[in-house]
Structures are given as C-alpha cells and as structure tokens.
Coordinates of C-alpha atoms in Angstrom, one line a residue:
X1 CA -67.1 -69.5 65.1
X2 CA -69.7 -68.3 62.5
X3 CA -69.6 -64.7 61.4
X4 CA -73.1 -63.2 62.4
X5 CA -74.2 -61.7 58.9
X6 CA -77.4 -59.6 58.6
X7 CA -80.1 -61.2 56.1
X8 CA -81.9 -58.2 55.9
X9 CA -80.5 -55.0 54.1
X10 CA -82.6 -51.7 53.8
X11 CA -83.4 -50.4 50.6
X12 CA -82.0 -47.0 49.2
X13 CA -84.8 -44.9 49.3
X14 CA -86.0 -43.7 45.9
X15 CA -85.7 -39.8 44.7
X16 CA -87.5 -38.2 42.8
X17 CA -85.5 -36.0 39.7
X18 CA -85.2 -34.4 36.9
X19 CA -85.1 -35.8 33.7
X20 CA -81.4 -36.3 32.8
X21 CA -79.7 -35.5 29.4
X22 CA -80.6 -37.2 26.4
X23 CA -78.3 -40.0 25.4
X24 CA -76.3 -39.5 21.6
X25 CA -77.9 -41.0 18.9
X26 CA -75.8 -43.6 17.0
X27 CA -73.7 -42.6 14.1
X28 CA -74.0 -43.6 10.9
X29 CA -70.9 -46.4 11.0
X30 CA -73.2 -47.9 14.1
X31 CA -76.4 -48.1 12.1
X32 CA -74.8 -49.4 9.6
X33 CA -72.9 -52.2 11.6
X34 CA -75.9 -52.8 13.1
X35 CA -78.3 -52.9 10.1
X36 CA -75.6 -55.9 8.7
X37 CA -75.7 -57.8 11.7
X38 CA -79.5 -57.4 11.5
X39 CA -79.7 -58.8 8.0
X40 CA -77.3 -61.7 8.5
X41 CA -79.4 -62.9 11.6
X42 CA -82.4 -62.6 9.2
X43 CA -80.5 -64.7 6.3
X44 CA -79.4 -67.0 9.6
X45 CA -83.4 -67.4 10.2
X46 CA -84.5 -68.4 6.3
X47 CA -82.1 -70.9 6.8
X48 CA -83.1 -72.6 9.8
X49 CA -86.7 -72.3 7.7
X50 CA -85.1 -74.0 4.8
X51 CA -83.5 -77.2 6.8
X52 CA -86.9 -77.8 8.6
X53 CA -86.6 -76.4 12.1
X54 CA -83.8 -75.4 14.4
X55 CA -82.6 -79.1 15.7
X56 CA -82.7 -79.6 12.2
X57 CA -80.7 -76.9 11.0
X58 CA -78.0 -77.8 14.3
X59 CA -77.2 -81.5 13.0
X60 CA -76.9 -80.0 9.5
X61 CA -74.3 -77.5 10.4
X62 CA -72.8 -80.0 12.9
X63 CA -72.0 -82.2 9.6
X64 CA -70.8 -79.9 7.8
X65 CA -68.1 -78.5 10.2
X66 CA -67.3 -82.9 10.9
X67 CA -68.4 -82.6 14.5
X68 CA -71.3 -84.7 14.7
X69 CA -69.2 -87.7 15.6
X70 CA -69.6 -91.6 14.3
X71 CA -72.8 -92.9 16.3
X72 CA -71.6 -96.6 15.0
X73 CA -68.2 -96.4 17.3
X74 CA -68.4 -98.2 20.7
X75 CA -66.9 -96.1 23.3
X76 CA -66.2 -99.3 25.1
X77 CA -64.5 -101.2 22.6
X78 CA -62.1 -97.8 22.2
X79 CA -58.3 -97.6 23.3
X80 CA -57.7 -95.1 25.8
X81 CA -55.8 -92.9 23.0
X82 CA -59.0 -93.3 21.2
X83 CA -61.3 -92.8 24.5
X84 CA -59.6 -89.6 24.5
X85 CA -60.0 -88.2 21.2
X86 CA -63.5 -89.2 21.4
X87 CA -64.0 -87.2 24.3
X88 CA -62.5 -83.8 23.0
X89 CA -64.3 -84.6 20.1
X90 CA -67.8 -84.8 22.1
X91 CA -66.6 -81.7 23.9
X92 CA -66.7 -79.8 20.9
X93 CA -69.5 -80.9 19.5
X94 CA -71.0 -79.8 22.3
X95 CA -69.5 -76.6 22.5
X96 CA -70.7 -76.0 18.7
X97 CA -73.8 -77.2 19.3
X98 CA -74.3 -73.7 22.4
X99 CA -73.0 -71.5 19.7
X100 CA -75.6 -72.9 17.0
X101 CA -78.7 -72.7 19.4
X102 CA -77.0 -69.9 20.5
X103 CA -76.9 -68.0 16.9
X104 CA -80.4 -69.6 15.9
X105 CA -82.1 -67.5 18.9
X106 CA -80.5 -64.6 18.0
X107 CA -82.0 -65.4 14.5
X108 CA -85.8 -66.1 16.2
X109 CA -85.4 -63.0 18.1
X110 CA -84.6 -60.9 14.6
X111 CA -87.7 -62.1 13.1
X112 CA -90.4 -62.9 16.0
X113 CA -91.4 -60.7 18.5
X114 CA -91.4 -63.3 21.7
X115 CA -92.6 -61.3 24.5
X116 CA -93.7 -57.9 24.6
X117 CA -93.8 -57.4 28.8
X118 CA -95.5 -58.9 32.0
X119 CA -99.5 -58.7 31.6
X120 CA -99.0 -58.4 27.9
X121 CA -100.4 -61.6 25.7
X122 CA -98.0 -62.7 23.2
X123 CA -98.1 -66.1 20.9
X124 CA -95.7 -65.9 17.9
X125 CA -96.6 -67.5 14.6
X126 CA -100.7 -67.1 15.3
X127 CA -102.3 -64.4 13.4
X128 CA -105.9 -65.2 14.2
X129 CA -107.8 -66.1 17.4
X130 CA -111.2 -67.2 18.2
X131 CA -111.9 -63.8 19.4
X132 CA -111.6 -62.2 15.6
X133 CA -114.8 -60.5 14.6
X134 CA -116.7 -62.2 11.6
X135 CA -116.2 -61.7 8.1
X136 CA -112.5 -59.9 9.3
X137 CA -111.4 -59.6 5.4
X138 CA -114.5 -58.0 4.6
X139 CA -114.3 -55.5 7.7
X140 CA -110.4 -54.8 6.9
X141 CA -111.7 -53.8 2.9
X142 CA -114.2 -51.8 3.9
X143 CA -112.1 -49.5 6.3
X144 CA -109.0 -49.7 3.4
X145 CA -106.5 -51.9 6.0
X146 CA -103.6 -53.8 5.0
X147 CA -104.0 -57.2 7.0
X148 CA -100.2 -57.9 8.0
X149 CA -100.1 -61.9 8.4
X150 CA -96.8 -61.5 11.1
X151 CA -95.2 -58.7 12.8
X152 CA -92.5 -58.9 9.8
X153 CA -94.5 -57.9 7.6
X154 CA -95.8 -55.1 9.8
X155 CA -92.5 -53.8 10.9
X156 CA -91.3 -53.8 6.7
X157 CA -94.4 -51.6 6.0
X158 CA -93.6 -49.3 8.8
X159 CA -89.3 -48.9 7.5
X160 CA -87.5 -50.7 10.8
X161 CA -86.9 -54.2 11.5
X162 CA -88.5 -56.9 14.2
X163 CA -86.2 -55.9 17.2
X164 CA -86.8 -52.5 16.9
X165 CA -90.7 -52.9 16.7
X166 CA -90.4 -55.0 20.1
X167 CA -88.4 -52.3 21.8
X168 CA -91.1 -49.5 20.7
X169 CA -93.9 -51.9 21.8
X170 CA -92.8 -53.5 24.9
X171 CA -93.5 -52.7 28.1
X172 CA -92.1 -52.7 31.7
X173 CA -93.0 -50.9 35.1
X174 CA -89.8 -50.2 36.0
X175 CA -87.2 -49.1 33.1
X176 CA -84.3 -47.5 32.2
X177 CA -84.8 -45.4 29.2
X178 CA -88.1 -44.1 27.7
X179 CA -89.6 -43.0 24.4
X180 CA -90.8 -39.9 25.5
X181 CA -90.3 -36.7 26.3
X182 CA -92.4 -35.3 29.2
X183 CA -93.1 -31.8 30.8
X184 CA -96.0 -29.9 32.2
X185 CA -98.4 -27.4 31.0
X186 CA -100.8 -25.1 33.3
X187 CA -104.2 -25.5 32.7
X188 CA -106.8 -23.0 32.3
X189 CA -108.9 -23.5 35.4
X190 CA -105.9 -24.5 37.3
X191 CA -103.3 -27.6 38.0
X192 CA -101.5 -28.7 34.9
X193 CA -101.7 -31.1 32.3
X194 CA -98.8 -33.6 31.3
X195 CA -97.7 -34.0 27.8
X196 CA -95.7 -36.6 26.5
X197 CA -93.7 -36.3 23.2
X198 CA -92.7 -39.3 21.6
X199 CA -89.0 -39.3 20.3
X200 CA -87.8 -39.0 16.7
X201 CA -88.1 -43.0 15.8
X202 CA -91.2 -43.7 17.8
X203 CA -93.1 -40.9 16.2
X204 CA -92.2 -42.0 12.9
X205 CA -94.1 -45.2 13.9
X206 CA -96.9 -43.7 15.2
X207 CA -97.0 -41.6 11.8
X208 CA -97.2 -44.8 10.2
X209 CA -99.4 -45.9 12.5
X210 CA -101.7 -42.5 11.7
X211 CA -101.4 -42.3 8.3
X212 CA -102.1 -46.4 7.6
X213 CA -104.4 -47.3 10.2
X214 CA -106.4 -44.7 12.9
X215 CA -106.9 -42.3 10.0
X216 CA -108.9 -44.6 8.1
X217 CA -111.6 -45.6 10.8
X218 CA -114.7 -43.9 11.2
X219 CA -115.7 -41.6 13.0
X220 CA -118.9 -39.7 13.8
X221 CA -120.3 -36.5 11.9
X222 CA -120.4 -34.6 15.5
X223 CA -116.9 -35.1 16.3
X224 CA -114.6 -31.7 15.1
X225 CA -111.1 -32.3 16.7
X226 CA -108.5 -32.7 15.2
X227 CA -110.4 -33.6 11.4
X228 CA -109.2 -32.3 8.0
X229 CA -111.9 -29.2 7.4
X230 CA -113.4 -28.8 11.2
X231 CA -112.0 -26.9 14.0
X232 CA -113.0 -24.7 17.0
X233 CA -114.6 -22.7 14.4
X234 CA -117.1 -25.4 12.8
X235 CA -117.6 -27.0 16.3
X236 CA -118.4 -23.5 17.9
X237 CA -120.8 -22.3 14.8
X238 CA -123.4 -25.2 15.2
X239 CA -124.2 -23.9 18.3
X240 CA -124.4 -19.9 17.9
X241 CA -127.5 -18.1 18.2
X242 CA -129.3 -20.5 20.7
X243 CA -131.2 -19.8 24.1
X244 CA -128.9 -22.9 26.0
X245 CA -125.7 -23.7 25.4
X246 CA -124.5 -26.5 27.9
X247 CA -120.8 -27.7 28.4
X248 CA -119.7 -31.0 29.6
X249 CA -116.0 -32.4 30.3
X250 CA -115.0 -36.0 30.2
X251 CA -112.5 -36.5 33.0
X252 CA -108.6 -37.9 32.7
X253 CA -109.6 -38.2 29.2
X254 CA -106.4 -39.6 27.3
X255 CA -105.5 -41.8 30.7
X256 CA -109.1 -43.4 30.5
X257 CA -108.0 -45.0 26.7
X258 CA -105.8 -47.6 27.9
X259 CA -103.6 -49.9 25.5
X260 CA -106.2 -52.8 25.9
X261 CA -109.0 -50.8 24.1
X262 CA -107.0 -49.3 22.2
X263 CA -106.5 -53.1 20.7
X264 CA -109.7 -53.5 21.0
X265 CA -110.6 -50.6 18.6
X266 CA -108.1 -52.1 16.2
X267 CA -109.8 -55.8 16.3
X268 CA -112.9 -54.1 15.4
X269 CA -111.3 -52.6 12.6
X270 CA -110.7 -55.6 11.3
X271 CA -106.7 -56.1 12.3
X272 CA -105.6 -59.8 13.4
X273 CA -104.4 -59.8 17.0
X274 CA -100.9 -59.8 16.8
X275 CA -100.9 -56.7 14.8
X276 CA -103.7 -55.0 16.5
X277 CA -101.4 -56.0 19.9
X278 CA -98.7 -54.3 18.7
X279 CA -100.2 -51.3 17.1
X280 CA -101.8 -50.5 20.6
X281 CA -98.6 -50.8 22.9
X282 CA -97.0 -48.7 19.7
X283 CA -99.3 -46.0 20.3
X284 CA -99.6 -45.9 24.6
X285 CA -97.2 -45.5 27.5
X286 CA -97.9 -45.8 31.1
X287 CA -97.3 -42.4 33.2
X288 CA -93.9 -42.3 34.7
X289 CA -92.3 -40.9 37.5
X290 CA -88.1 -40.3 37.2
X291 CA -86.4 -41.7 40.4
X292 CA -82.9 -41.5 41.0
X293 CA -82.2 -45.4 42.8
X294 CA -78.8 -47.2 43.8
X295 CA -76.7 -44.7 41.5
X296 CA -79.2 -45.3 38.6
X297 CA -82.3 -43.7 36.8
X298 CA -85.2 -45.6 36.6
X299 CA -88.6 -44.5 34.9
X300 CA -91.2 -46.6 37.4
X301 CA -94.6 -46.5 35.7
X302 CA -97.4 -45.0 38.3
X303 CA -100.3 -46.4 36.1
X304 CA -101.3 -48.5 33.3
X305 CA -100.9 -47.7 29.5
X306 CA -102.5 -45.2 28.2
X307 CA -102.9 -42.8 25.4
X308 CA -100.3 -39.8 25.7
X309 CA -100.8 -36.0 25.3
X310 CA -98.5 -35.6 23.0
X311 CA -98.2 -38.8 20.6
X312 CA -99.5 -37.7 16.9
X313 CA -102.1 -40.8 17.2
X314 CA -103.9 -39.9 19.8
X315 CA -106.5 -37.9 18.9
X316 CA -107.2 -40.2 15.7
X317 CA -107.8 -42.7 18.3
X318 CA -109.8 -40.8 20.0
X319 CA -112.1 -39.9 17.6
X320 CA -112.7 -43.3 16.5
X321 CA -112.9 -44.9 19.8
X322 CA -116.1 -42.4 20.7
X323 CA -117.9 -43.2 17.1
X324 CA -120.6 -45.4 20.0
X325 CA -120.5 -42.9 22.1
X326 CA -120.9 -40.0 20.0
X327 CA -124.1 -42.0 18.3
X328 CA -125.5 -42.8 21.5
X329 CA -125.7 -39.0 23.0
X330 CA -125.9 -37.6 19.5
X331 CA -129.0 -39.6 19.3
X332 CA -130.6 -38.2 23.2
X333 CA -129.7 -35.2 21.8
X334 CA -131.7 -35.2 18.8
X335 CA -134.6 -36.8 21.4
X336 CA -134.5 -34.2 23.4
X337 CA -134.3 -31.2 21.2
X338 CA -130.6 -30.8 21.7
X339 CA -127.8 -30.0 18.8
X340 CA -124.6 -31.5 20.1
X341 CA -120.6 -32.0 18.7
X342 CA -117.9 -33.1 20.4
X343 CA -114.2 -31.8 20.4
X344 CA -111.3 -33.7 22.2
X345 CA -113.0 -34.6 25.6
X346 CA -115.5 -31.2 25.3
X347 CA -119.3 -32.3 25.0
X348 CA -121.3 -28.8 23.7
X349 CA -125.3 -29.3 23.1
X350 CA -127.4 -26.3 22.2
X351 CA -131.3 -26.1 22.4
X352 CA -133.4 -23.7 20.8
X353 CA -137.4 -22.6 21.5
X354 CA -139.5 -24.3 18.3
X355 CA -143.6 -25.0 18.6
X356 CA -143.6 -27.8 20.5
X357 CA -140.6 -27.6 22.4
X358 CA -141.0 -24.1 25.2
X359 CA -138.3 -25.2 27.9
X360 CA -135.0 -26.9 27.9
X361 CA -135.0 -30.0 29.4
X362 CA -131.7 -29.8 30.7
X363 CA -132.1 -31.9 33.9
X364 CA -132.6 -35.0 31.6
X365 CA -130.2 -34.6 29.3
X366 CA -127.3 -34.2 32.4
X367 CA -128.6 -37.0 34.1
X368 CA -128.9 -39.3 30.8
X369 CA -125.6 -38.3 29.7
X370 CA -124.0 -39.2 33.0
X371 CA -124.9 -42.5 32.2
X372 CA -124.2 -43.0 28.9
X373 CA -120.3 -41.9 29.6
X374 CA -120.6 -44.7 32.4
X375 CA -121.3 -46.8 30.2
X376 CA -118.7 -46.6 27.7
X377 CA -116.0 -46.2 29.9
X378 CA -116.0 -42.8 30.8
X379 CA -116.6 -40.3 33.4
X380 CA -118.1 -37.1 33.4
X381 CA -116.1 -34.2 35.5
X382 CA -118.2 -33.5 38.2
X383 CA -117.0 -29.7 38.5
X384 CA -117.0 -28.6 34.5
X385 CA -120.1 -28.6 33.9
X386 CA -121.8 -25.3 32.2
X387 CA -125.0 -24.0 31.3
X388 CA -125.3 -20.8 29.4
X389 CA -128.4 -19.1 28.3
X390 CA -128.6 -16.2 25.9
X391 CA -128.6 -13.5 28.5
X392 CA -124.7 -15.1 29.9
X393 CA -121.9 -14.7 27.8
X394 CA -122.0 -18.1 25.7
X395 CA -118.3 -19.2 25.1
X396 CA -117.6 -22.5 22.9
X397 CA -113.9 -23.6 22.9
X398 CA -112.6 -20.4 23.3
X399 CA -114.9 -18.5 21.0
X400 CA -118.5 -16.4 21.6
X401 CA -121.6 -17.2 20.3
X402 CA -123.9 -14.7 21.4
X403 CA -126.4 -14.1 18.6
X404 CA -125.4 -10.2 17.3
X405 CA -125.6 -8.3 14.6
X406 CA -122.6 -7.7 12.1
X407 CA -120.6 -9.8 13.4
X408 CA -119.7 -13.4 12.5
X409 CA -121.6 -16.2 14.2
X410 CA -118.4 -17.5 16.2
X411 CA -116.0 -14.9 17.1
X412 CA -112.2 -14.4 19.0
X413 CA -113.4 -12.4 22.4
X414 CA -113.4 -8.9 22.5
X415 CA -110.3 -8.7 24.9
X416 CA -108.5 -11.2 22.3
X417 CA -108.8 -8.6 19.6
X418 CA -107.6 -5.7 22.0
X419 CA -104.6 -7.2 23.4
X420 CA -104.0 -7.4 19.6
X421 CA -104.3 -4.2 18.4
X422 CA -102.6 -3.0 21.3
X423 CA -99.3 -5.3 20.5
X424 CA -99.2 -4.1 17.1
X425 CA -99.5 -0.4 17.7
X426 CA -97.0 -0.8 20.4
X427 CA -94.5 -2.0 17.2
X428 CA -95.8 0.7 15.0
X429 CA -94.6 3.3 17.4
X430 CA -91.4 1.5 18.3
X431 CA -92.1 0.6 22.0
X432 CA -91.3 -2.5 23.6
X433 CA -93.6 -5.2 23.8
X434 CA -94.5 -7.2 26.7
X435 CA -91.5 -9.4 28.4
X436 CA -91.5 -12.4 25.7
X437 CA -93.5 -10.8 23.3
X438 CA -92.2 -11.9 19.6
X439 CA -93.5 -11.0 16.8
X440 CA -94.2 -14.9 15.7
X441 CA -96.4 -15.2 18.3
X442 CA -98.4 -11.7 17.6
X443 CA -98.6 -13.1 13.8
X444 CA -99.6 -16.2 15.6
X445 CA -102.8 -14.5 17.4
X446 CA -103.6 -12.6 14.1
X447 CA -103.9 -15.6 12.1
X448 CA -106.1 -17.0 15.2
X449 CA -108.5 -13.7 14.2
X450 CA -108.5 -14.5 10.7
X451 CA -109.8 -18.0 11.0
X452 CA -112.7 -16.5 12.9
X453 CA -113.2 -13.3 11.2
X454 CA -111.0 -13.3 7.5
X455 CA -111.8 -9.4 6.7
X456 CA -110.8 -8.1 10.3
X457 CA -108.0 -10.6 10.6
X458 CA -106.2 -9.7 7.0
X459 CA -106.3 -5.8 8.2
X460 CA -103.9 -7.5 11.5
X461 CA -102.0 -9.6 9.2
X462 CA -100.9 -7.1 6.4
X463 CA -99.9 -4.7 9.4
X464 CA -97.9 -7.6 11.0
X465 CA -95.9 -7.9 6.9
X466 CA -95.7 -3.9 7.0
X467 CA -93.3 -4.5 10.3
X468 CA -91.7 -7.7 9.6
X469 CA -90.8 -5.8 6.2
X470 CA -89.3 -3.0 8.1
X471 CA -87.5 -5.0 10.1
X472 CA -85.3 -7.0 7.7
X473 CA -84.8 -3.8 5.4
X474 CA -83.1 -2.2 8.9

C-alpha cells in the first residue's frame, strides 16, 4: 500500500531582526591566495584569446596532454583488448575535456561580468548600443570622462578585479549578505529617516566613482549642497532681507533616483552602456528589510534600487541629475520675480517689492512648480510647504534671515547661541554638563557659529582651547 505523503508543506513564517554581527574580513594569507588564483584564471583567459576561442583552446590542450584520440582508428575493426583501451581512453578525454570547459568559465567569469541580476540588462563584449547619444567622444571630452571600452578596464581604474566589480554591482531581492550598513535617524518634524553606509570596499568604489565620474558633471549655479565653496550659509544669504521667503520639499527624495536614471544620467554624460550599467548598480541599493527564515538571514529587498542616504555618491548624483530641473524652475523663478537655490531636496525662492512688481505671486509659482517636479520625476511634499513674510520669523536651512541691523545677513538662532554660552560657562565653573554632553560636540556647535558669524564664533572657540588646555595640563 502507498504511503499517503502530503504535497503541500507550510512555509516558516519570516521574522523580522536585528542586524546580526559583521562577518571577519579575510586575512592577508586569504587575499593573497585569492589574488593568485585571480591572476592565473586571468593568464588562463589570454590564452583561450590567443588559441582563437574556447573549443579552440580545449582540442589544443587535449593534444598536448595525448588525449584527443586517433580519429583514423575504426572502432569496428578493433580487438576487444583494443575496444577497451579505446574506451578508457574516450572516457578520459572526456573527463578532461569537463575540467577544460570547466577551468575556461572560471576564466570568462574572471574577466566578463555575465549577469548582473534578474531585470538587469547585460551583454558582454558590446560597449556601444544604438541608444548612445551622438557625438559620445565629444560629450565624454567635454565633461573630462575616461571612456572604459570593457568592465576590465573599468574595474583596473577603480584597484579590484572583474569578480569583485560583479559582486558590488549585482543585484538580487532576496540575499544573504549586504554592502551596507543601515540604522535610523529621527527627523525634525517627526518619523525617521534611514541611512545606509556603504562598507569599507564598496565605498572605496563609490569614491572612485565620485572622484572620476559624478564630480565632473554639471550642475546648476542654484544648487548649494554638498559643493566645494557653498553651504547652508551661501544658500541661506541669497535669500535674506526679502518680504517672501517660500519653502518647498521634494518628497522620498534619494528613493525617487532609482538605478535606471541613475544610468541614464551617466549615458548622457557620455559613458558607453556597460560602464554607465555598472557605475549605476555601483552607486544604488534597494531598501531591505532583515528577516530571520529557515535558520538563516536573509536581506529581502522592499523596493527597487535606489540612491542611499549614506553612500558618498549620492549627493554628487543628485546634483547633477536636477541640472533640468533646476533650469526649468530657476527660469519661472526669474519670470515671476522670484530668487530661488536649491539644497539636497529643499526648494527656497525669495521675492522682493521692485516698481513694477507690488505683490508676490505666490499662487503661480506653487502651482507651476508642482508641475514641473511632475514632470521630471518628482513629487512635491504635500505637507512642507512654507511661506514666510518679513513680519514671520524667516528660517533657511537652519539659519534666520530676517533683515536687522548689526548682525550678519544669515545667522545661527538666538537659542543656538544660548544653549552655547550656557555649555561653556557650565565648564568654566566646573559643573556638569548635560547627560552626553562632550566637549567635541560643544567645539562642534561653536565652529557651526563661526561659519555664520567668524568674530562671535572665534570669542566661543578660543574659550573652548582655554578648557581643552586645562584639561590635559590636569
């Protein structure tokens, strides 16, 4: 009689967990093992190259080791002593001939990049598609970009080999590591805000991939995050002194910029689309939640790839990736009267009484900014919106810009500067500070000051060296 078995067996159910302990990093005898076994795969490759292809390269090797066998002998005309030498002969032949397709797509792997994840196009050996801008050389010379003909080349520029480019740049939902580093933030009007860290070797990459590439592209004149010589303090000083100050906020930001435009940005820039490809899934991850499943912990991806708060190319990317948009409401602003910069995901404009201009038109410039966001992929956050006129207390990205006398044009809040003051006299006097307090972090908020305000915050910061001085002589 047949044993009744069950067909159907119900899934664990998935928990949710912390993230567990970091694994060890390989020693230096592993790297090194590893690096040789790298190179000799990569030797293995030319070789194949050299012979004409990999069947070609098989029957090469299979005469050199005597086991391709004489194709003239009749297997019928053989003894049966001879039927049977034949045959272990053919079974080793065969047996080589695993272990040499084997070894040569070990040696494909070390040197192509084959697949990269499900949804994610991928055609070694083809740098250029019909979807390349015109005149490509000529856009890549004019933004000062390297065109790397094959991920080889690419990966030698950045210091690490083929494989470990693939591992940075491929994708899967559900996986068992990850490159990151996550926790959680609290924001300043509430909920929190997820930042992702990339690890020691991917944020190398994405250094490279800073320094060499999203650095060089342009970017508009009202953008002042994250650029060498603007700040909050540039960004905030275009807009002090005027009747209306209007604040706008782009919503999910970073997890709008997925991976595709993020290769799209790149193509633009001139970079062929295997590079441009990998460059983008470099530089994203998809949002991840840690389950605990079956005994093993699995990091299942809740969304699609996206830029990370967190990874040092974001906000490069960023920048670049809004040059359109930035024209396109820098120039409604300028229509409509408006001064306008953008930091991050922060829109600002500022409007100010002439001759021929008596009111704000503020109505149009919400509604037509609505729709330019729409337009290029963005949404405006329905609840963040601002406007401050000159009686409110105008605040620009953390900083006042109330028109006053004797004091600079954008300025640390009053309470700021208190809370300072306070801090350090509590030191002076030899009281303790508040729980957590540390005297880093009060240097910290004095060299905030100074940036604003350098005569008011030197005064804070030779007070802070009077105690740090007295505290090492103790």
């Amino acid at each position: 009689m047949a044993t009744n078995l069950e067909t159907m067996v119900s899934a664990a159910i998935p928990q949710v967990v912390e993230a567990p302990a970091p694994k060890p990093e390989r020693t230096e005898e592993q790297r090194a093992a590893r690096d040789k076994a790298h190179q000799l795969r990569v030797a293995r490759w030319r070789a194949i190259e050299s012979a004409g292809g990999i069947p070609a390269w098989i029957e090469s090797e299979l005469r050199a080791k005597l086991l391709g066998g004489d194709p003239s002998k009749d297997p019928s005309a053989m003894s049966d002593r001879e039927k049977g030498s034949y045959k272990d002969a053919k079974k080793a032949e065969a047996a080589e001939r695993r272990s040499l397709k084997r070894q040569a797509w070990e040696a494909y792997r070390a040197t192509h990049v084959v697949h990269l994840g499900v949804g994610v196009h991928w055609q070694d050996g083809k740098s250029n598609d019909r979807f390349d801008i015109e005149r490509r050389e000529d856009r890549l010379k004019s933004n000062d970009l390297t065109d790397f003909k094959t991920p080889e080349e690419l990966a030698k520029a950045m210091g690490i080999d083929v494989p470990m480019l693939r591992w940075f740049a491929f994708h899967r939902d559900v996986d068992q590591g990850t490159h990151y580093r996550r926790w959680s933030i609290p924001k300043r009007s509430g909920g929190s805000r997820t930042i992702a860290a990339p690890k020691r070797g991917l944020k190398a990459v994405q250094r490279w991939a800073l320094r060499n590439v999203a650095e060089k592209l342009p970017v508009h004149g009202s953008a002042h995050g994250f650029l060498t010589a603007r700040s909050i303090v540039t960004n905030a000083q275009v807009h002090a002194g005027a009747e209306v100050v209007i604040k706008m906020d782009v919503k999910d930001f970073f997890p709008t910029i997925h991976w595709r435009r993020v290769r799209g940005l790149f193509r633009k820039a001139g970079l062929n689309e295997s590079t441009a490809t990998l460059l983008s899934m470099v530089c994203t991850e998809a949002p991840r939640e840690i389950v605990q499943f079956r005994g093993r912990t699995l990091y299942v991806a809740t969304g699609p790839r996206a830029l990370p708060q967190g990874a040092p190319t974001s906000p490069a990317i960023t920048n670049a990736l809004c040059l359109r948009l930035d024209r396109r409401v820098a120039g409604l602003a300028r229509a409509l009267g408006f001064a306008y910069t953008r930091y991050a995901d922060d829109l600002t404009f500022s409007w100010r009484k002439s001759a021929d201009r008596s009111k704000a038109p503020v109505g149009a410039l919400c509604a037509s900014v609505k729709k330019i966001l729409l337009a290029e992929g963005f949404v405006l956050h329905p609840d963040k919106t601002m406007i401050m006129r000159d009686g409110d207390r105008q605040r620009v990205t953390g900083l006042i810009i109330n028109k006053a006398e004797g004091v600079p044009a954008a300025r640390v809040p009053r309470e700021t500067v208190r809370k300072l003051r306070a801090a350090i006299k509590n030191r002076e006097l030899g009281r303790p500070g508040l729980e957590g307090e540390t005297l880093a972090q009060i240097e910290g908020m004095a060299a905030f000051i100074h940036m604003c305000d350098p005569r008011k915050g030197q005064g804070f910061l030779d007070r802070i060296a009077a105690l740090k001085a007295a505290t090492e002589s103790a």
